[in-house]
Short mmCIF file of C-alpha atoms and ligand atoms in Angstrom, two decimals:
data_model
loop_
_atom_site.label_atom_id
_atom_site.label_comp_id
_atom_site.label_asym_id
_atom_site.label_seq_id
_atom_site.Cartn_x
_atom_site.Cartn_y
_atom_site.Cartn_z
CA MET S 1 116.24 62.95 112.59
CA TRP S 2 118.86 61.46 109.82
CA SER S 3 120.64 64.93 109.71
CA TRP S 4 121.19 64.71 113.33
CA ILE S 5 122.62 61.06 113.02
CA SER S 6 124.74 61.92 110.22
CA VAL S 7 126.27 65.09 112.08
CA GLY S 8 126.83 62.57 115.04
CA LEU S 9 128.70 60.19 113.04
CA ALA S 10 130.68 62.90 111.47
CA THR S 11 131.52 64.78 114.55
CA GLY S 12 130.97 62.39 117.51
CA ALA S 13 132.64 59.08 116.59
CA PRO S 14 135.98 60.60 116.12
CA PHE S 15 135.90 62.42 119.11
CA LEU S 16 134.58 59.29 121.14
CA ALA S 17 137.20 57.03 119.25
CA LYS S 18 139.90 59.53 120.46
CA TYR S 19 138.26 59.77 124.07
CA PHE S 20 138.17 55.87 124.42
CA SER S 21 141.60 55.30 123.07
CA THR S 22 143.35 57.94 125.36
CA THR S 23 141.41 56.30 128.30
CA THR S 24 141.85 52.71 127.77
CA THR S 25 145.70 52.92 127.66
CA SER S 26 146.01 54.13 131.25
CA MET S 27 143.88 51.03 132.36
CA ILE S 28 145.08 47.38 132.26
CA SER S 29 143.42 45.87 129.36
CA LYS S 30 142.56 42.09 129.60
CA THR S 31 141.93 39.56 126.86
CA PRO S 32 138.57 37.79 126.66
CA VAL S 33 138.38 34.07 127.85
CA TYR S 34 136.62 31.47 126.04
CA PHE S 35 135.25 27.93 126.40
CA PHE S 36 134.82 25.89 123.33
CA SER S 37 132.56 22.64 123.41
CA HIS S 38 134.84 20.29 120.76
CA GLY S 39 132.63 17.24 120.26
CA GLY S 40 134.22 14.40 118.57
CA PRO S 41 136.85 14.48 115.86
CA THR S 42 134.47 14.79 112.95
CA PHE S 43 133.48 18.25 114.55
CA MET S 44 135.95 19.48 112.09
CA TYR S 45 133.73 18.58 109.18
CA ARG S 46 130.83 20.98 109.43
CA ASP S 47 128.17 18.51 108.35
CA GLN S 48 129.53 15.63 110.27
CA GLY S 49 129.43 17.52 113.77
CA GLU S 50 127.35 19.93 115.20
CA PRO S 51 126.92 22.56 112.47
CA GLY S 52 125.37 25.17 114.75
CA ALA S 53 128.51 24.88 117.36
CA TYR S 54 130.82 24.93 114.19
CA ASP S 55 129.60 28.31 113.09
CA ALA S 56 129.75 29.54 116.55
CA VAL S 57 133.51 28.39 116.95
CA GLN S 58 134.35 29.94 113.59
CA LYS S 59 132.68 33.14 114.50
CA LEU S 60 134.76 33.22 117.77
CA GLY S 61 137.97 32.23 115.75
CA ASP S 62 137.53 35.26 113.65
CA GLU S 63 137.14 37.33 116.65
CA ILE S 64 140.19 36.24 118.18
CA VAL S 65 142.23 36.36 115.05
CA ASN S 66 141.05 40.30 115.05
CA LEU S 67 142.52 40.68 118.65
CA LYS S 68 145.99 39.88 117.18
CA PRO S 69 146.72 38.11 120.56
CA LYS S 70 150.42 37.47 121.42
CA ALA S 71 149.71 33.73 121.95
CA ILE S 72 147.02 31.30 122.99
CA VAL S 73 146.93 28.96 125.95
CA VAL S 74 144.49 26.14 125.99
CA VAL S 75 143.38 23.51 128.42
CA SER S 76 141.59 20.64 126.94
CA ALA S 77 139.43 17.60 128.55
CA HIS S 78 142.25 15.11 127.08
CA TRP S 79 145.23 15.97 129.19
CA GLN S 80 145.21 15.39 132.91
CA GLU S 81 148.53 15.15 134.82
CA ARG S 82 149.51 14.90 138.37
CA THR S 83 151.94 17.80 137.91
CA ILE S 84 150.58 20.40 135.70
CA SER S 85 152.34 19.84 132.51
CA VAL S 86 152.93 22.86 129.68
CA THR S 87 153.80 21.97 126.08
CA SER S 88 157.15 23.77 125.26
CA ASP S 89 158.18 22.40 121.71
CA ALA S 90 159.07 25.09 118.94
CA ASN S 91 156.39 23.34 116.74
CA ASN S 92 153.27 21.46 117.95
CA SER S 93 152.90 18.16 116.56
CA LEU S 94 149.28 16.72 116.45
CA ILE S 95 148.22 13.51 118.62
CA TYR S 96 145.51 11.49 116.81
CA ASP S 97 144.02 10.42 119.93
CA PHE S 98 140.68 8.94 118.39
CA TYR S 99 139.93 5.17 117.34
CA GLY S 100 137.98 3.71 114.48
CA PHE S 101 137.75 6.88 112.19
CA PRO S 102 138.48 6.74 108.34
CA ASP S 103 142.18 6.69 107.60
CA PHE S 104 142.24 10.24 106.07
CA MET S 105 141.44 11.58 109.47
CA TYR S 106 144.91 10.32 110.76
CA HIS S 107 146.25 12.60 108.05
CA GLU S 108 144.71 15.86 108.73
CA LYS S 109 147.14 18.75 109.47
CA PHE S 110 147.01 21.85 111.68
CA PRO S 111 150.31 23.39 111.75
CA THR S 112 151.22 25.75 114.81
CA LYS S 113 154.10 26.63 116.43
CA GLY S 114 154.75 26.78 120.18
CA SER S 115 157.05 28.92 122.28
CA PRO S 116 159.69 27.36 124.95
CA GLU S 117 160.11 31.20 126.56
CA LEU S 118 156.49 31.40 126.91
CA ALA S 119 156.11 27.57 128.46
CA ASN S 120 158.86 28.37 130.83
CA HIS S 121 157.21 31.76 131.85
CA ILE S 122 153.92 29.87 132.42
CA VAL S 123 155.50 27.32 134.52
CA GLN S 124 157.10 29.96 136.59
CA MET S 125 153.69 31.64 136.87
CA LEU S 126 152.08 28.41 138.26
CA LYS S 127 154.91 27.70 140.69
CA ASP S 128 154.83 31.29 141.96
CA LYS S 129 150.89 30.47 142.95
CA GLY S 130 152.00 27.23 144.86
CA LEU S 131 150.98 24.72 142.01
CA LYS S 132 153.23 21.92 140.82
CA ALA S 133 154.13 22.49 137.23
CA GLU S 134 156.70 21.60 134.60
CA THR S 135 157.27 21.92 130.94
CA VAL S 136 157.07 19.00 128.77
CA GLN S 137 158.43 18.08 125.19
CA LYS S 138 157.04 16.09 122.40
CA ARG S 139 153.80 15.68 123.63
CA GLY S 140 151.91 17.56 120.87
CA ILE S 141 148.40 18.76 121.15
CA ASP S 142 145.28 16.50 121.37
CA HIS S 143 142.17 16.51 119.48
CA GLY S 144 140.36 18.56 121.98
CA VAL S 145 142.58 21.28 120.98
CA TRP S 146 143.47 21.04 117.20
CA VAL S 147 139.87 19.78 115.97
CA PRO S 148 138.06 22.71 117.25
CA PHE S 149 140.93 24.99 116.54
CA ARG S 150 140.93 23.92 112.89
CA VAL S 151 137.43 25.00 112.77
CA ALA S 152 137.94 28.45 114.52
CA PHE S 153 141.52 29.44 112.39
CA GLY S 154 141.02 27.10 109.33
CA SER S 155 143.15 24.17 108.34
CA GLU S 156 145.78 26.46 107.10
CA THR S 157 145.82 28.21 110.56
CA LYS S 158 145.27 31.99 110.19
CA LEU S 159 147.25 32.12 113.38
CA LYS S 160 150.44 30.22 112.14
CA ASP S 161 152.89 32.60 113.65
CA THR S 162 151.04 32.93 117.18
CA PRO S 163 152.53 30.43 119.57
CA LEU S 164 149.84 27.94 120.96
CA ILE S 165 150.51 26.31 124.25
CA GLN S 166 148.75 23.43 125.76
CA VAL S 167 148.48 23.37 129.80
CA SER S 168 147.37 19.94 130.90
CA LEU S 169 144.26 19.74 133.51
CA PRO S 170 145.16 18.76 137.10
CA TYR S 171 144.88 14.91 137.45
CA ASN S 172 142.31 15.43 140.46
CA GLU S 173 138.69 16.13 139.73
CA SER S 174 138.48 18.89 142.23
CA PRO S 175 136.37 21.77 140.71
CA ALA S 176 138.12 24.01 143.15
CA TYR S 177 141.73 23.09 141.83
CA SER S 178 140.73 23.50 138.35
CA ILE S 179 139.38 27.46 139.29
CA GLU S 180 142.76 27.84 141.07
CA LEU S 181 144.67 26.77 138.00
CA GLY S 182 142.71 29.23 135.88
CA ARG S 183 143.30 31.99 138.46
CA ALA S 184 147.13 31.18 138.31
CA LEU S 185 147.11 31.58 134.45
CA ALA S 186 144.79 34.68 134.50
CA LYS S 187 147.73 37.38 134.57
CA LEU S 188 148.42 35.98 130.81
CA ARG S 189 145.29 37.85 130.21
CA GLU S 190 147.20 41.06 130.75
CA GLU S 191 149.82 40.03 128.29
CA ASN S 192 147.66 40.10 125.31
CA ILE S 193 147.43 36.28 125.79
CA ILE S 194 144.18 34.27 125.44
CA ILE S 195 142.90 31.50 127.43
CA ILE S 196 140.68 29.12 126.03
CA GLY S 197 139.13 25.86 127.73
CA SER S 198 138.18 23.10 125.64
CA GLY S 199 135.77 20.40 126.83
CA MET S 200 131.79 19.76 126.58
CA THR S 201 128.76 21.11 128.75
CA VAL S 202 127.49 17.72 128.84
CA HIS S 203 129.26 14.58 128.06
CA ASN S 204 128.07 10.94 128.65
CA LEU S 205 129.47 8.57 126.00
CA ARG S 206 127.85 5.46 127.32
CA ASP S 207 124.25 6.97 127.32
CA MET S 208 125.10 8.56 123.78
CA HIS S 209 125.43 4.81 122.40
CA LEU S 210 121.93 4.01 123.93
CA ALA S 211 120.17 7.34 123.05
CA GLY S 212 121.71 7.51 119.57
CA LEU S 213 124.06 9.75 118.23
CA TYR S 214 121.41 12.21 117.17
CA GLY S 215 118.66 11.43 119.48
CA PRO S 216 116.57 14.03 121.23
CA PRO S 217 118.12 15.38 124.63
CA LEU S 218 117.96 13.52 127.74
CA PRO S 219 116.49 15.14 130.67
CA TYR S 220 119.77 15.44 132.42
CA ALA S 221 121.33 17.03 129.41
CA LYS S 222 118.65 19.91 129.46
CA SER S 223 118.63 20.26 133.30
CA PHE S 224 122.50 20.23 133.66
CA ASP S 225 123.12 22.39 130.62
CA LYS S 226 120.73 25.08 132.17
CA ALA S 227 122.08 24.90 135.56
CA LEU S 228 125.62 25.32 134.13
CA GLU S 229 124.75 28.50 132.03
CA LEU S 230 123.08 30.06 135.34
CA ALA S 231 126.17 29.36 137.30
CA VAL S 232 128.38 30.90 134.72
CA THR S 233 126.34 33.76 133.46
CA THR S 234 124.61 35.22 136.67
CA HIS S 235 127.66 35.49 139.02
CA THR S 236 131.25 36.42 139.13
CA GLY S 237 134.11 36.22 141.45
CA LYS S 238 133.43 34.52 144.67
CA GLU S 239 130.08 34.02 144.28
CA ARG S 240 130.70 32.17 140.82
CA GLU S 241 133.39 29.99 142.43
CA THR S 242 130.63 28.95 145.03
CA ALA S 243 128.01 28.29 142.66
CA MET S 244 130.30 26.30 140.23
CA GLU S 245 131.42 24.12 143.09
CA LYS S 246 127.59 23.67 144.26
CA LEU S 247 126.90 22.90 140.32
CA PHE S 248 129.64 20.09 140.70
CA GLU S 249 127.36 18.43 143.43
CA ARG S 250 124.12 18.25 141.72
CA ALA S 251 122.48 14.71 141.40
CA ASP S 252 122.27 15.34 137.38
CA ARG S 253 126.22 16.18 137.10
CA ILE S 254 127.24 12.55 137.59
CA LYS S 255 124.80 11.99 134.68
CA ALA S 256 125.81 14.68 132.55
CA HIS S 257 129.65 13.85 133.17
CA PRO S 258 129.98 10.37 134.52
CA THR S 259 133.79 11.65 134.74
CA ALA S 260 134.60 15.22 134.98
CA GLU S 261 137.49 15.87 132.44
CA HIS S 262 135.17 17.32 129.72
CA LEU S 263 133.81 19.78 132.49
CA LEU S 264 136.88 20.90 134.31
CA PRO S 265 138.25 22.95 131.23
CA ILE S 266 135.28 25.42 132.01
CA TYR S 267 136.09 25.69 135.52
CA VAL S 268 139.58 26.65 134.42
CA SER S 269 137.91 29.41 131.87
CA ALA S 270 135.94 30.78 134.83
CA GLY S 271 138.70 30.86 137.27
CA ALA S 272 140.96 32.90 134.57
CA ALA S 273 137.81 35.11 133.84
CA TYR S 274 137.21 35.31 137.68
CA GLU S 275 135.55 38.92 138.00
CA ASP S 276 134.57 38.91 134.25
CA ILE S 277 131.04 37.70 133.50
CA GLY S 278 130.28 34.63 131.13
CA THR S 279 127.84 35.00 128.22
CA LEU S 280 126.53 32.09 126.55
CA ILE S 281 127.43 32.25 122.76
CA TYR S 282 125.79 29.01 121.79
CA THR S 283 124.33 25.91 123.11
CA ARG S 284 122.25 22.86 121.94
CA GLN S 285 121.68 19.69 123.72
CA ILE S 286 121.68 16.44 121.50
CA SER S 287 121.12 12.85 122.90
CA SER S 288 123.57 12.96 125.85
CA LEU S 289 125.57 15.67 125.05
CA GLY S 290 125.70 19.45 125.72
CA TRP S 291 127.51 21.89 123.12
CA GLY S 292 127.66 25.20 125.42
CA ILE S 293 130.12 27.76 124.05
CA TYR S 294 130.88 30.81 126.04
CA LYS S 295 132.93 34.11 126.40
CA PHE S 296 133.79 35.85 129.41
CA THR S 297 134.64 39.46 129.46
CA SER S 298 134.61 42.61 131.48
C1 NAG U 301 159.52 24.64 113.11
O1 NAG U 301 158.70 24.80 111.85
C2 NAG U 301 159.56 25.64 111.14
C3 NAG U 301 158.89 26.03 109.84
O2 NAG U 301 158.06 24.84 109.50
C4 NAG U 301 160.88 25.27 110.81
O3 NAG U 301 161.75 26.14 110.03
C5 NAG U 301 161.77 24.78 112.11
O4 NAG U 301 162.99 24.15 111.60
C6 NAG U 301 160.94 24.00 113.18
N1 NAG U 301 161.51 24.01 114.23
C7 NAG U 301 161.83 22.92 115.03
C8 NAG U 301 162.60 22.82 116.40
O5 NAG U 301 161.48 21.86 114.64
#
């Protein structure tokens, strides 16, 4: 048996590699789409956040670095605008949009560059799909981006030379509109650009104060995180769109997300992935939080 395997490795693998490399070049290849749960700002320190989610995001970061993307486009829970806004600075500054943490956290760095050309290209793509969009300058990237990205790419940024662009969420909380935004961005996947949504799969801060930072999961955290997993991982295309719109109407959604901004980024990811299936990479429910992390790929 071992000799058959070694023969297979010696002769079959190069043949297969050649076969696949010649066939895939004629097909349109699309980058995967991701969704990260980002927790709070202490997520950047492995043992002060959620170590399991930290390790999962770090592993996906290595995977993304290996894909050598042309750019990364991210939508975070912490930026909603009436006109979809796209960062367009040559270098990204950081927004320390968190309060009451130790002083040194407001000096943490995560150096990345942007791309005014790509920002203009994205705005044009969105306008072509009938969405209102504009570039903005000097906004910077918020902690919903740089905290999990520091975990994924390291504090010295393995993707220093890869432009990073943040796109705002729409202001309105319609799931259909966030899916539409994702669909309008989807073409970037054919340009070797990676799209990432950053939020939480369950996010109720009021209950977290009552149930304890590391308390056992509240019933809705478990039920909603599971329902989200089913909607994302068992359907694609229009069926998933419908399933995710129904998910939004569930009674436990209002408890899991009293406001929808942490949930909507996964609707953007699902819209960008559209016909590609979602896979659950990691989740855990703690107190009133859900830490689901997903990858969408064909
Ligand atoms: C962006 O950062 C690079 C490297 O740090 C620097 O050389 C360049 O001048 C900066 N560009 C702008 C527009 O700030």
